[in-house]
Structure formats: C-alpha cells, structure tokens
Coordinates of C-alpha atoms in Angstrom, one line a residue:
X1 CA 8.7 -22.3 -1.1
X2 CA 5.1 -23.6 -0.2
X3 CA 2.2 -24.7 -2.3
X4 CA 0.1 -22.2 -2.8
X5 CA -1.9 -24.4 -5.9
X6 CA -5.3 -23.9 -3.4
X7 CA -4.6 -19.7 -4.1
X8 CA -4.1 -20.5 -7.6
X9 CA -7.5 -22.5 -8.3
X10 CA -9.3 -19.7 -6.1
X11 CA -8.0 -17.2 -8.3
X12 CA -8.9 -19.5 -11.6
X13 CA -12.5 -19.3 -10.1
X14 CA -13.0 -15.7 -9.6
X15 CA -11.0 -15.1 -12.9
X16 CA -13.6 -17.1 -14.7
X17 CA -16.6 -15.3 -12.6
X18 CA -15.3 -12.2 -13.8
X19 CA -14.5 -12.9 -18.0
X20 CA -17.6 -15.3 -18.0
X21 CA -20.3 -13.0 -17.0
X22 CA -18.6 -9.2 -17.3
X23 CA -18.7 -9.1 -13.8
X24 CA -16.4 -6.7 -11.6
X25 CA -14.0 -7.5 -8.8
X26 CA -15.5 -4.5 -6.6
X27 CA -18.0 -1.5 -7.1
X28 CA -17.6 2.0 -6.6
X29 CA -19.5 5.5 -5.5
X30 CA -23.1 4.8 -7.1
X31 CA -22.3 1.0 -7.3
X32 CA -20.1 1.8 -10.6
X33 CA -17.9 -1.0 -11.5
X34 CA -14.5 -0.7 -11.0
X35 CA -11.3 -2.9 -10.1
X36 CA -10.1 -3.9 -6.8
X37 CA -7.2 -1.2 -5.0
X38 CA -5.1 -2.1 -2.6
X39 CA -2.0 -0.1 -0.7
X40 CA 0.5 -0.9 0.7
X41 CA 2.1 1.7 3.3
X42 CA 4.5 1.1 6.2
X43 CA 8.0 1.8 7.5
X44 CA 11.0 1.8 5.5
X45 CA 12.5 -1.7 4.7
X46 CA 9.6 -3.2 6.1
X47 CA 9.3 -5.5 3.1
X48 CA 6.5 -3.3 0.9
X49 CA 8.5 -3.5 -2.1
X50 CA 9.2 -7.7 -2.0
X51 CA 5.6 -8.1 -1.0
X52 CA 3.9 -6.1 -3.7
X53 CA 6.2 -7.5 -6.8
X54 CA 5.0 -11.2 -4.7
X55 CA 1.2 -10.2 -5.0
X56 CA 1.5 -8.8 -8.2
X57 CA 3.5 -11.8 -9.8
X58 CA 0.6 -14.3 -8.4
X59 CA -2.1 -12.3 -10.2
X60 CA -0.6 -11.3 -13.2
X61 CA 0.2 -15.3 -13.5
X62 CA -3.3 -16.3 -12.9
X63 CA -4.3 -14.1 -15.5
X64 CA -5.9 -11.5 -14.2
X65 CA -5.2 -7.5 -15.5
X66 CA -2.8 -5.4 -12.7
X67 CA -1.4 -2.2 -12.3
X68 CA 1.3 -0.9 -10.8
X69 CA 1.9 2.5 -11.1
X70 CA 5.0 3.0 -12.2
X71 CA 6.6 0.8 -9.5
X72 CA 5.0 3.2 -7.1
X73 CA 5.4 6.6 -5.7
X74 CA 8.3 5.6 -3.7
X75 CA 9.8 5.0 -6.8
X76 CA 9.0 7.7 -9.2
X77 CA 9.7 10.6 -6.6
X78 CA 12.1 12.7 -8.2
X79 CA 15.0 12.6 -6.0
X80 CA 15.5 16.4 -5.3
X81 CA 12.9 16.5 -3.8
X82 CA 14.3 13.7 -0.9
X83 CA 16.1 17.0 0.8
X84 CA 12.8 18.4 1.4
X85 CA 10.5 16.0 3.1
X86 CA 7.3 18.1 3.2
X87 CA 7.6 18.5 -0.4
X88 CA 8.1 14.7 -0.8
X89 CA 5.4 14.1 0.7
X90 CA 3.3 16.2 -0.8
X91 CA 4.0 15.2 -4.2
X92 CA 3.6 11.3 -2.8
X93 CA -0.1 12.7 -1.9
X94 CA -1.0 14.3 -5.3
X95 CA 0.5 11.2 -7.2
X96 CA -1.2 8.2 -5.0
X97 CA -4.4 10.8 -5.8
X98 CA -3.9 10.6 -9.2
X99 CA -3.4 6.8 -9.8
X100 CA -6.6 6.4 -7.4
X101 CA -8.4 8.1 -9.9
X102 CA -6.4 6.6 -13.2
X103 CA -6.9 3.1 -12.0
X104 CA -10.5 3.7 -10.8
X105 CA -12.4 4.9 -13.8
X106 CA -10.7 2.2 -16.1
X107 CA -12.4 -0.8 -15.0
X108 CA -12.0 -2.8 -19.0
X109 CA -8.3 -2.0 -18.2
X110 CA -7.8 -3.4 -15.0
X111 CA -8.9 -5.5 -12.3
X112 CA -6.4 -5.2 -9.4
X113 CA -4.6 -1.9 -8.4
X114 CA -1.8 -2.0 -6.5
X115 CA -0.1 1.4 -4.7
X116 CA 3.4 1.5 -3.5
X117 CA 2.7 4.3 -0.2
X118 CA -1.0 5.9 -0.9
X119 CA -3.0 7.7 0.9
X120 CA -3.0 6.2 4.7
X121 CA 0.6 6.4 4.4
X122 CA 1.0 9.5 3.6
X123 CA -1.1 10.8 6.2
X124 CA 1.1 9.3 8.4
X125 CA 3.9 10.9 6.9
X126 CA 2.7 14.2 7.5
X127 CA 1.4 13.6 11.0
X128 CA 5.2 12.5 11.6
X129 CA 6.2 15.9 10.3
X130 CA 3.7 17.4 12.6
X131 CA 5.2 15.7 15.5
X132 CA 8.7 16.7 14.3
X133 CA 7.7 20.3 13.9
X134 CA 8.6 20.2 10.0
X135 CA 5.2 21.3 9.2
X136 CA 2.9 23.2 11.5
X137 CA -0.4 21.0 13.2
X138 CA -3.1 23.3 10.8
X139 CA -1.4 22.7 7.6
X140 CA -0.8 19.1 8.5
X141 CA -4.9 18.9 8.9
X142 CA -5.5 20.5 6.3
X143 CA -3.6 18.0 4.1
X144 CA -4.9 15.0 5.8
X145 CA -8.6 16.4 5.5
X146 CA -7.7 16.7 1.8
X147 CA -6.3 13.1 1.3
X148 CA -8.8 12.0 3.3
X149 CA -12.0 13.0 1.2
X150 CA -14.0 10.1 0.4
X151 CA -14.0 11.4 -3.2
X152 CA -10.5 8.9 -3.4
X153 CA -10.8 7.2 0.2
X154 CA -13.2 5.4 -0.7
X155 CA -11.8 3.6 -3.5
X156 CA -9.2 1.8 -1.5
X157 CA -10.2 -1.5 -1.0
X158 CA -7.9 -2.9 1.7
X159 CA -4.1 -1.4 3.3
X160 CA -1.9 -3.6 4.4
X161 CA 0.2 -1.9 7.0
X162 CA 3.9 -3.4 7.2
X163 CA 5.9 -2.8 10.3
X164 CA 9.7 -3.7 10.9
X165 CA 11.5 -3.3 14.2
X166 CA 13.9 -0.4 13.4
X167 CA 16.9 -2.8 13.9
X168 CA 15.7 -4.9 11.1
X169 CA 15.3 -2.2 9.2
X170 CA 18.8 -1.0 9.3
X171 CA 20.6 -3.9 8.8
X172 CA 18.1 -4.7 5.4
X173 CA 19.3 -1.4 4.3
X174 CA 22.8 -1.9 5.0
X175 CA 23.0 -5.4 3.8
X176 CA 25.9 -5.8 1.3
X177 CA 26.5 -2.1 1.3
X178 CA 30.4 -1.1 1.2
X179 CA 29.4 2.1 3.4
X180 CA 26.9 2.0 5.8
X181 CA 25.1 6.0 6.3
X182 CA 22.0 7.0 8.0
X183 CA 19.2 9.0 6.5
X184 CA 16.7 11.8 7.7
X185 CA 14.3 8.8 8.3
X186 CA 16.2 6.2 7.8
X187 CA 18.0 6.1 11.1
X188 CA 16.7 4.1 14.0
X189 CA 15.4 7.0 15.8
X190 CA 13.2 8.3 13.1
X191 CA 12.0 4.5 12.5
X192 CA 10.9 4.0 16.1
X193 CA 8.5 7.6 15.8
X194 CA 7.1 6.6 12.4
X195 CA 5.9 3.2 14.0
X196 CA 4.5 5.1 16.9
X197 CA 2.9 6.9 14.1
X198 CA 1.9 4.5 12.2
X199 CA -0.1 3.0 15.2
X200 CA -0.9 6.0 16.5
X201 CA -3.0 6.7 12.6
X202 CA -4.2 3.4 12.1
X203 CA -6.3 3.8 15.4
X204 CA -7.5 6.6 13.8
X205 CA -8.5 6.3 10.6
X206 CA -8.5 2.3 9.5
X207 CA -12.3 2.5 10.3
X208 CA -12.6 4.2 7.5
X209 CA -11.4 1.7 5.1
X210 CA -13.2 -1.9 4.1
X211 CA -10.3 -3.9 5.6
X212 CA -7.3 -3.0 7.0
X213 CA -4.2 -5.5 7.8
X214 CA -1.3 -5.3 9.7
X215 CA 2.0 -7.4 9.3
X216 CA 4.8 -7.3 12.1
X217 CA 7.7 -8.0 9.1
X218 CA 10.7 -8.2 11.9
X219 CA 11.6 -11.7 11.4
X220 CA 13.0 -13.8 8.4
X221 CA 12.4 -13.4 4.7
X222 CA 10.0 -16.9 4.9
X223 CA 7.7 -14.2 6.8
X224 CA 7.4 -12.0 3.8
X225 CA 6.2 -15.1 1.6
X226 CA 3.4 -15.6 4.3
X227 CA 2.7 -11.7 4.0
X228 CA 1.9 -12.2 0.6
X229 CA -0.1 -15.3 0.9
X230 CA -1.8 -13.7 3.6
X231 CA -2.4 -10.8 1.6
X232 CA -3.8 -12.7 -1.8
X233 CA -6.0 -14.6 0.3
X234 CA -7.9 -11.4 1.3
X235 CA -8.1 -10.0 -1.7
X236 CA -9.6 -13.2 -3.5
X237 CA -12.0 -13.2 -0.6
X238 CA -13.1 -9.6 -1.2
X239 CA -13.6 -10.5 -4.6
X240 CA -14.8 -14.1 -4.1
X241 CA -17.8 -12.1 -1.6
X242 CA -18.9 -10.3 -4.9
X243 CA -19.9 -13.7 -6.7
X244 CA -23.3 -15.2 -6.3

C-alpha cells in the first residue's frame, strides 16, 4: 500500500474551495454548475470495477458527495438480455444517458459522478457489432450519432480507457472458478477485436472529450492501485484548474 496522504490534503483543499465559497467542481452547457463525470470503459476484466470502487472510496473518504449509479450499467443490466448483445447494448446506451442527465442537473447532490461503461464504451460496443456483422454499419451510425450528441457528450469530464491483454483477462475471470467456460465476448478471440476497437474509437472520438486516459491493466494487481492514483490525481487537477 503506498502513501497517498499528498492526494488526501489536495482533496482536503479543493473540498474546502468548494463548501467554503458554493463553488462547483466543473460547469456545464451555458456555464451552469454542475459536478464532475467521469467513465470508465474498457475491455472485460480489465480492472474497471476494482478501480472505480478505489476512486470512489478515496473521495467519498475525503468527504466529498459521489455517485455511482447503481454500481453501474454493467451491473444492473438485466441478465436476459446478455443472449442478445445488440439489445444489451442498447439498453447500456439509454441507461449511461439517463444517469448523465440524473447526475448532471443535481449539482447540491453531487460533486463527482462516476459511470461503470458510458457512452465511449458503448459506442465501441456497437462498432464491434458492426465489425461482427451483428448489427448492420447504418444502424450502428445511427446509434453512435445518437450517443454521441453533445446534448450528454459534453457532460463527461474525463474516460479512462482500461485495456487488458486478453490472456490476462481470462485467467482474472477464471481465477478460483471450479469450471472454466468462455463467453460470446468473453473468449480471447472476441477480447483481441474489442481492443482493436477500442483503439480503433479512441482515435476517433477522444478529441471530443476534455481528457481522455488510457491504462495498459495487463500486469499485477499493484498496477491497478497506480490506475487509481493516477486517475484521482486528474480529477483533483480538473477541479483544482477551477479554483482561483
């Protein structure tokens, strides 16, 4: 475990900027006020999950007001609809939409959101169905178009983009299982298209976004607790750029 007491006192700083003089940690369309949003998208057992409860737990700690919907869309898809991966997908898109918008126009709620797979990573999802022929190329740009619309876009503050090597990724999700099964995507063919995917959208849209980082999360589980430091530090310095 390192120290991480110089993330804390930033955090006590900002904190204090922001319950001192009713300031907020980011502004919206028409300079409203509204909290910082962050998502987290990436590759199956790439770490998302262990990283966002890290991030989380260091805010919450420091005192500041998060939320995360519902443990994420990964989460509360209903798991029918896991046969049906265009229909997954889809209803990932409308609910990442929705909490955009939830999270957004509270500002005395919150100050940090956090999304488990928004809207960059579910355009990559579909674009992966494109490639796989599971939807056709037009609908596909029609839904991207639609996620896309700066209406929502431009809400999202930063993405952190987590990539495993598909051998990782299997053996995280067979580790201490009694039977060991592969997926529709979770199998290391699929894996290796959705990174080529997931690089193939991020030099395509991440202009569009304030900041954009990308994690190689391959290695060892002490890699994951630098993710997360790595991914506090630039959020306090997003917010940190707001104070005088």
């Amino acid at each position: 475990m390192q120290d991480h007491s110089d993330l804390v006192k930033r955090a006590q700083e900002v904190l204090r900027w922001l319950r001192e003089d009713g300031n907020s940690p980011a502004r919206g369309l028409n300079d409203q006020p509204r909290p910082i949003l962050i998502e987290f998208a990436g590759t199956p057992k790439s770490g998302k999950s262990t990283c966002i409860e890290a991030v989380r737990h260091f805010f919450h700690r420091t005192g500041f007001k998060v939320a995360t919907p519902s443990e994420g869309a990964s989460r509360r898809t209903p798991s029918h609809f896991k046969s049906d991966l265009t229909a997954y997908n889809a209803w990932n898109a409308s609910y990442a939409i929705r909490q955009v918008i939830e999270i957004v126009h509270q500002p005395e709620r919150f100050d940090i959101g956090i999304l488990d797979r928004g809207l960059f990573d579910t355009v990559a999802w579909f674009e992966w169905l494109a490639k796989t022929g599971e939807v056709d190329r037009a609908t596909a740009d029609v839904v991207v178009e639609f996620i896309m619309l700066e209406n929502w876009r431009a809400s999202i503050d930063i993405v952190v983009l987590m990539q495993a090597d598909p051998a990782d990724a299997m053996q995280r999700e067979n580790e201490n299982k009694l039977v060991e099964k592969t997926g529709r995507a979770m199998n290391p063919e699929s894996l290796a298209e959705l990174n080529v995917v997931y690089d193939s959208v991020q030099d395509q849209h991440k202009h569009l976004f304030p900041f954009f980082l990308g994690l190689d999360t391959s290695t060892t589980e002490a890699s994951l607790e630098n993710s997360a430091r790595l991914v506090v530090e630039v959020m306090l310095g997003l917010m940190e750029a707001q104070m005088p």
